[in-house]
Coordinates of C-alpha atoms in Angstrom, one line a residue:
M1 CA -10.3 409.2 55.3
R2 CA -9.1 405.5 53.9
K3 CA -10.4 402.7 52.6
T4 CA -9.4 399.2 51.6
A5 CA -10.4 396.7 49.2
R6 CA -10.8 392.8 49.0
Y7 CA -10.8 389.8 46.9
S8 CA -13.8 387.7 46.1
A9 CA -15.3 385.8 43.1
L10 CA -17.9 387.3 41.5
A11 CA -20.7 385.8 39.5
A12 CA -20.7 386.2 35.8
A13 CA -23.8 388.1 36.0
G14 CA -22.1 390.6 38.3
L15 CA -19.2 391.1 36.0
L16 CA -21.7 391.7 33.3
A17 CA -23.2 394.3 34.9
L18 CA -20.2 396.3 35.7
T19 CA -20.9 398.9 33.1
S20 CA -24.3 400.0 34.4
L21 CA -23.8 399.7 38.0
T22 CA -24.4 403.0 39.5
A23 CA -27.3 403.5 37.0
C24 CA -29.1 400.6 38.3
A25 CA -28.3 401.4 41.9
N26 CA -29.8 404.8 41.2
D27 CA -33.0 403.4 39.6
A28 CA -33.4 400.9 42.7
A29 CA -33.6 403.6 45.2
S30 CA -37.1 405.3 45.4
T31 CA -39.2 407.0 47.8
T32 CA -41.9 404.6 49.2
A33 CA -44.3 404.7 52.3
D34 CA -42.2 404.0 55.4
S35 CA -42.8 400.4 56.5
G36 CA -43.4 401.6 60.0
G37 CA -46.3 403.5 59.0
G38 CA -46.8 407.2 59.1
G39 CA -45.0 409.4 56.6
K40 CA -42.5 408.7 53.7
G41 CA -39.3 407.2 53.9
E42 CA -36.5 406.8 51.1
H43 CA -36.6 403.3 50.2
V44 CA -32.9 401.7 50.4
K45 CA -32.0 398.1 49.7
I46 CA -29.4 396.4 51.5
M47 CA -28.1 392.8 50.8
V48 CA -26.9 390.9 53.9
G49 CA -24.5 387.8 53.5
G50 CA -26.5 386.0 56.0
L51 CA -29.4 387.9 58.0
D52 CA -29.3 385.4 61.0
K53 CA -25.7 385.1 61.3
V54 CA -24.6 387.0 64.7
I55 CA -21.7 388.9 62.9
Y56 CA -24.2 390.7 60.6
L57 CA -26.6 391.1 63.6
P58 CA -26.4 395.1 63.5
A59 CA -28.5 395.0 60.2
M60 CA -31.6 393.5 61.6
L61 CA -30.9 394.9 65.0
T62 CA -31.2 398.6 63.6
Q63 CA -34.5 397.7 61.8
R64 CA -36.0 396.2 65.0
L65 CA -35.1 399.1 67.1
G66 CA -36.6 401.6 64.8
Y67 CA -33.3 403.4 64.2
F68 CA -34.0 403.5 60.2
Q69 CA -37.5 404.7 60.5
D70 CA -36.4 407.4 63.0
E71 CA -33.9 408.7 60.2
G72 CA -36.8 408.7 57.7
L73 CA -35.6 405.6 56.0
D74 CA -37.5 402.6 54.5
V75 CA -34.8 400.0 54.6
E76 CA -35.4 396.7 52.9
L77 CA -33.0 394.1 54.3
L78 CA -32.4 391.1 51.9
S79 CA -30.4 388.0 52.7
E80 CA -28.1 385.8 50.6
P81 CA -26.3 382.8 52.3
A82 CA -22.5 384.0 51.9
G83 CA -21.1 387.4 51.7
V84 CA -19.9 387.1 48.1
Q85 CA -23.4 386.7 46.9
A86 CA -24.2 390.1 48.6
E87 CA -21.2 391.6 46.9
T88 CA -22.5 390.6 43.6
A89 CA -25.9 391.9 44.4
L90 CA -24.2 395.3 45.0
V91 CA -22.0 395.6 42.0
S92 CA -24.9 394.1 39.4
G93 CA -26.9 397.3 41.1
Q94 CA -29.4 395.0 42.6
V95 CA -29.2 397.1 46.1
Q96 CA -27.6 400.0 47.3
G97 CA -25.5 398.5 50.0
A98 CA -24.3 395.5 51.1
V99 CA -23.2 394.1 54.6
G100 CA -20.6 391.8 54.4
F101 CA -16.6 391.7 54.9
Y102 CA -14.6 394.7 54.3
D103 CA -12.3 392.6 52.4
H104 CA -14.4 392.5 49.6
T105 CA -13.6 396.3 48.6
L106 CA -10.0 395.3 48.1
D107 CA -10.7 392.6 45.2
L108 CA -13.0 394.8 43.5
Q109 CA -10.6 397.7 43.5
T110 CA -8.2 395.4 41.3
K111 CA -11.0 394.7 39.0
G112 CA -11.4 398.6 38.5
K113 CA -14.5 398.9 40.6
A114 CA -14.7 401.8 43.5
V115 CA -16.4 400.4 46.5
E116 CA -16.1 401.6 50.0
S117 CA -16.8 400.8 53.8
V118 CA -19.1 403.4 55.0
V119 CA -19.6 401.9 58.6
Q120 CA -17.2 399.5 60.0
F121 CA -19.2 397.1 62.4
S122 CA -16.3 395.2 63.7
H123 CA -12.4 394.9 64.5
A124 CA -12.3 391.2 64.3
P125 CA -13.4 388.3 62.1
G126 CA -16.0 386.8 64.3
E127 CA -15.0 383.7 62.6
V128 CA -14.1 380.0 64.3
E129 CA -12.2 377.2 62.4
I130 CA -13.8 374.1 63.9
V131 CA -12.4 370.5 63.7
S132 CA -14.7 367.5 63.5
N133 CA -14.4 365.3 66.6
K134 CA -13.5 362.6 64.3
R135 CA -10.5 364.4 63.1
A136 CA -9.4 366.4 66.2
G137 CA -6.6 364.1 66.8
D138 CA -5.0 364.5 63.6
I139 CA -5.8 368.3 63.0
T140 CA -4.2 370.2 65.8
S141 CA -3.2 373.4 63.9
P142 CA -3.5 374.7 60.3
K143 CA -0.1 372.8 59.6
D144 CA -2.4 369.9 59.5
F145 CA -4.6 371.3 56.7
K146 CA -2.7 369.3 54.1
G147 CA -5.2 366.7 52.3
R148 CA -8.2 368.0 54.3
K149 CA -11.7 368.8 53.2
L150 CA -12.4 372.1 54.8
G151 CA -16.0 373.9 54.9
I152 CA -16.3 377.4 53.8
T153 CA -19.6 379.3 53.2
G154 CA -18.8 379.9 49.4
L155 CA -16.0 379.9 47.1
G156 CA -14.6 383.4 47.1
S157 CA -16.1 384.1 50.4
S158 CA -14.2 385.7 53.6
T159 CA -14.2 382.3 55.1
D160 CA -12.4 380.9 52.1
F161 CA -9.9 384.0 52.1
L162 CA -9.2 383.3 56.0
T163 CA -9.0 379.5 55.5
K164 CA -6.3 380.0 52.7
Y165 CA -4.4 382.5 54.8
L166 CA -4.2 380.3 57.9
A167 CA -3.1 377.4 55.6
V168 CA -0.4 379.6 53.8
K169 CA 0.9 381.2 56.9
N170 CA 1.6 377.5 58.4
G171 CA 3.2 376.2 55.5
V172 CA 0.3 374.4 53.4
R173 CA -0.3 375.6 49.9
V174 CA -3.7 376.4 48.6
S175 CA -3.5 373.5 46.4
E176 CA -2.8 371.1 49.2
F177 CA -6.3 371.1 50.7
T178 CA -9.9 371.3 49.4
P179 CA -12.4 374.0 50.1
V180 CA -15.8 372.8 50.2
A181 CA -18.7 375.5 49.8
V182 CA -21.4 374.3 52.7
G183 CA -22.8 377.3 53.7
A184 CA -23.5 378.0 57.4
G185 CA -26.2 376.6 59.8
P186 CA -27.8 373.4 59.2
T187 CA -25.9 372.6 55.9
F188 CA -22.6 373.2 57.5
I189 CA -23.4 370.9 60.5
S190 CA -24.8 368.3 58.2
A191 CA -21.6 368.3 56.3
L192 CA -19.7 368.0 59.5
Q193 CA -22.0 365.2 60.9
Q194 CA -21.6 363.2 57.8
G195 CA -18.0 363.5 57.1
A196 CA -18.2 365.8 54.0
I197 CA -15.8 368.0 55.8
D198 CA -13.0 367.4 58.3
G199 CA -13.6 370.8 59.8
G200 CA -14.5 374.4 58.5
M201 CA -14.9 378.0 59.2
T202 CA -18.2 379.3 60.6
T203 CA -19.8 381.8 62.8
D204 CA -22.3 382.0 65.5
P205 CA -25.0 380.8 66.0
T206 CA -23.7 377.8 63.9
V207 CA -20.6 377.5 66.4
A208 CA -22.7 377.6 69.4
T209 CA -25.1 374.4 67.8
V210 CA -22.0 372.4 66.9
M211 CA -20.5 372.8 70.6
E212 CA -23.9 371.9 72.0
K213 CA -24.5 368.8 69.8
K214 CA -20.9 367.9 70.4
L215 CA -19.8 367.7 67.1
G216 CA -16.5 369.4 67.0
K217 CA -13.8 371.4 68.8
V218 CA -12.8 374.9 68.5
L219 CA -9.2 375.0 66.5
I220 CA -8.8 378.9 66.1
D221 CA -11.2 381.6 67.7
M222 CA -11.4 385.1 66.0
R223 CA -14.4 386.0 67.7
T224 CA -12.5 388.6 69.8
P225 CA -9.5 391.3 68.9
K226 CA -7.1 389.2 70.9
G227 CA -8.2 385.9 68.7
S228 CA -7.8 388.2 65.6
Q229 CA -4.3 389.3 66.7
E230 CA -3.1 386.0 67.7
A231 CA -4.4 384.3 64.1
L232 CA -4.1 387.2 61.8
G233 CA -1.4 389.6 63.3
G234 CA -3.6 392.4 63.9
P235 CA -7.2 393.9 64.1
Y236 CA -9.2 392.4 61.3
P237 CA -12.1 394.9 60.1
S238 CA -14.9 392.4 58.8
S239 CA -18.6 392.9 58.9
S240 CA -19.4 396.4 57.4
L241 CA -22.1 398.3 55.3
Y242 CA -20.1 398.9 52.1
M243 CA -21.4 400.6 49.0
Q244 CA -20.3 401.9 45.5
T245 CA -18.4 405.2 45.9
D246 CA -20.2 406.8 43.1
W247 CA -23.5 406.1 44.9
V248 CA -22.3 407.4 48.1
N249 CA -20.9 410.6 46.6
G250 CA -24.2 411.2 45.0
H251 CA -26.4 410.3 47.9
K252 CA -24.4 411.8 51.0
E253 CA -27.6 412.6 52.8
T254 CA -29.2 409.0 52.5
V255 CA -25.8 407.5 53.6
Q256 CA -25.6 410.0 56.6
K257 CA -28.9 408.7 57.7
L258 CA -27.8 405.1 57.3
A259 CA -24.5 405.7 59.3
N260 CA -26.6 407.5 62.0
A261 CA -28.9 404.5 62.6
F262 CA -25.8 401.8 62.5
V263 CA -23.8 404.0 64.9
K264 CA -27.0 404.3 67.1
T265 CA -27.3 400.6 67.3
L266 CA -23.5 399.8 67.8
T267 CA -23.6 402.3 70.7
W268 CA -26.9 400.4 71.9
M269 CA -25.2 397.1 71.6
S270 CA -22.3 398.2 73.9
T271 CA -24.4 399.2 76.7
H272 CA -26.9 396.3 76.6
S273 CA -26.3 392.5 77.5
A274 CA -26.4 389.6 75.1
S275 CA -29.8 388.7 76.4
D276 CA -31.2 392.1 75.7
I277 CA -29.8 391.8 72.3
A278 CA -31.5 388.3 71.7
A279 CA -34.7 389.4 72.9
K280 CA -34.9 392.3 70.3
M281 CA -34.1 389.8 67.5
P282 CA -36.9 387.7 65.5
A283 CA -38.0 384.9 67.3
D284 CA -37.0 382.2 64.8
Y285 CA -33.2 383.5 65.1
S286 CA -32.9 381.4 68.3
Q287 CA -34.2 378.3 66.6
G288 CA -36.0 377.2 69.7
N289 CA -33.3 377.7 72.0
K290 CA -33.1 381.1 73.6
T291 CA -30.3 380.4 76.0
L292 CA -28.0 379.1 73.3
Y293 CA -28.7 382.0 70.9
A294 CA -27.8 384.6 73.8
G295 CA -24.9 382.6 74.3
A296 CA -23.8 382.9 70.6
I297 CA -24.2 386.5 70.8
K298 CA -22.3 386.8 74.0
S299 CA -19.5 384.8 72.3
T300 CA -19.4 387.2 69.3
L301 CA -20.0 390.5 70.9
P302 CA -16.3 391.5 71.4
M303 CA -15.8 391.5 67.7
F304 CA -17.9 394.7 67.4
T305 CA -17.1 398.3 67.3
D306 CA -19.2 400.7 69.4
D307 CA -18.8 403.7 66.8
G308 CA -18.6 402.5 63.4
V309 CA -15.0 403.6 62.9
M310 CA -12.4 401.6 61.1
P311 CA -9.8 400.2 63.6
E312 CA -6.2 401.7 63.4
N313 CA -4.1 399.5 61.1
G314 CA -7.0 397.3 60.3
P315 CA -7.0 397.9 56.4
E316 CA -3.3 397.0 56.4
T317 CA -3.9 393.6 58.2
V318 CA -6.5 392.8 55.6
E319 CA -4.3 393.6 52.6
K320 CA -1.5 391.6 54.2
V321 CA -3.8 388.5 54.7
L322 CA -5.2 388.7 51.1
K323 CA -1.5 389.2 49.6
A324 CA -0.4 386.1 51.2
F325 CA -2.5 383.9 48.9
N326 CA -4.2 386.0 46.1
P327 CA -2.2 386.8 43.0
N328 CA -4.4 389.4 41.8
I329 CA -3.9 391.3 45.1
K330 CA -0.3 390.4 45.7
N331 CA 0.6 392.0 42.3
A332 CA -1.6 395.1 42.6
D333 CA -1.0 398.5 44.1
V334 CA -4.0 398.8 46.3
D335 CA -5.0 402.3 47.5
L336 CA -6.2 401.5 51.0
S337 CA -7.4 405.0 51.4
R338 CA -10.0 404.5 48.6
T339 CA -11.7 401.3 50.4
Y340 CA -13.5 402.9 53.3
T341 CA -14.3 406.4 54.6
T342 CA -14.9 407.6 58.3
E343 CA -16.7 410.8 57.0
F344 CA -20.2 409.6 57.8
V345 CA -19.5 407.7 61.3
K346 CA -17.4 410.7 62.6
K347 CA -20.4 413.0 62.1
A348 CA -22.6 410.5 63.5
T349 CA -20.7 410.3 66.6
G350 CA -19.7 413.9 66.9

């Protein structure tokens, strides 16, 4: 077993709650009527860093396929616009699990908090750096980030981290450009249209919408393992289910059920088309354009694992990326083996 951790800005409320995290999380887990009807199911709350983002699609898809219910779980999926907010909800004890980027676990370890990925959804970031059409002639690589306003979902988010890494890797200091928190979806698109940002990092379906509206061009595509390798130098485990280690150790049966459900979903995704997947999702996720939504899923599908297992050398890539610009991580001795576990997914697949 191994694990890795990530760097992220925690809200003040999250920091104040660090002393009573596990107790709060235990209180939040209760047995309630299963939402599917018929029988009881253990109630588990999971915060997602954007339920409608394709990179976090396995969360809602598992619910829609009925796999949580099959495991005897009543899972309540909550949504925040950015992964850093999902992290804050987890460490403050509001929820038992978070679906967000694995890199959050690294930062938390340096803050003395033990959090681990228990199901690894992906082996690539699923992120795309887009440049406004108005700036496409001036920004042809991250070397041109200097002096630019670059959109991210939120300060301390994974889009923030990856943007900073791409800049530093290409000779631009983090103080030489301005990260702008614009979220995703309509807010990102509006910022691009209005010139509030020169470009930015986002995911599908926002990418697909920007392309359809001809508002920007793709500068760096990290939706595939190949794209991750080219931009980051290796596999980059991103979307995951991560939880507090103490809670995992105290609720192994529940965690195993969650792993069983998610791995079943990842396997199902690997044997079905993007259109099949889109058809299972809530109707409003397509925003009135089913073809565009299915295309967005198709573009992002290569990022997902089919078994929930951490990709080999993935944690090391994440650590390298974070150490490049984050002084807290750079000067810390991170124990990657404590940032993830394969105990549950291996039982689910075996």
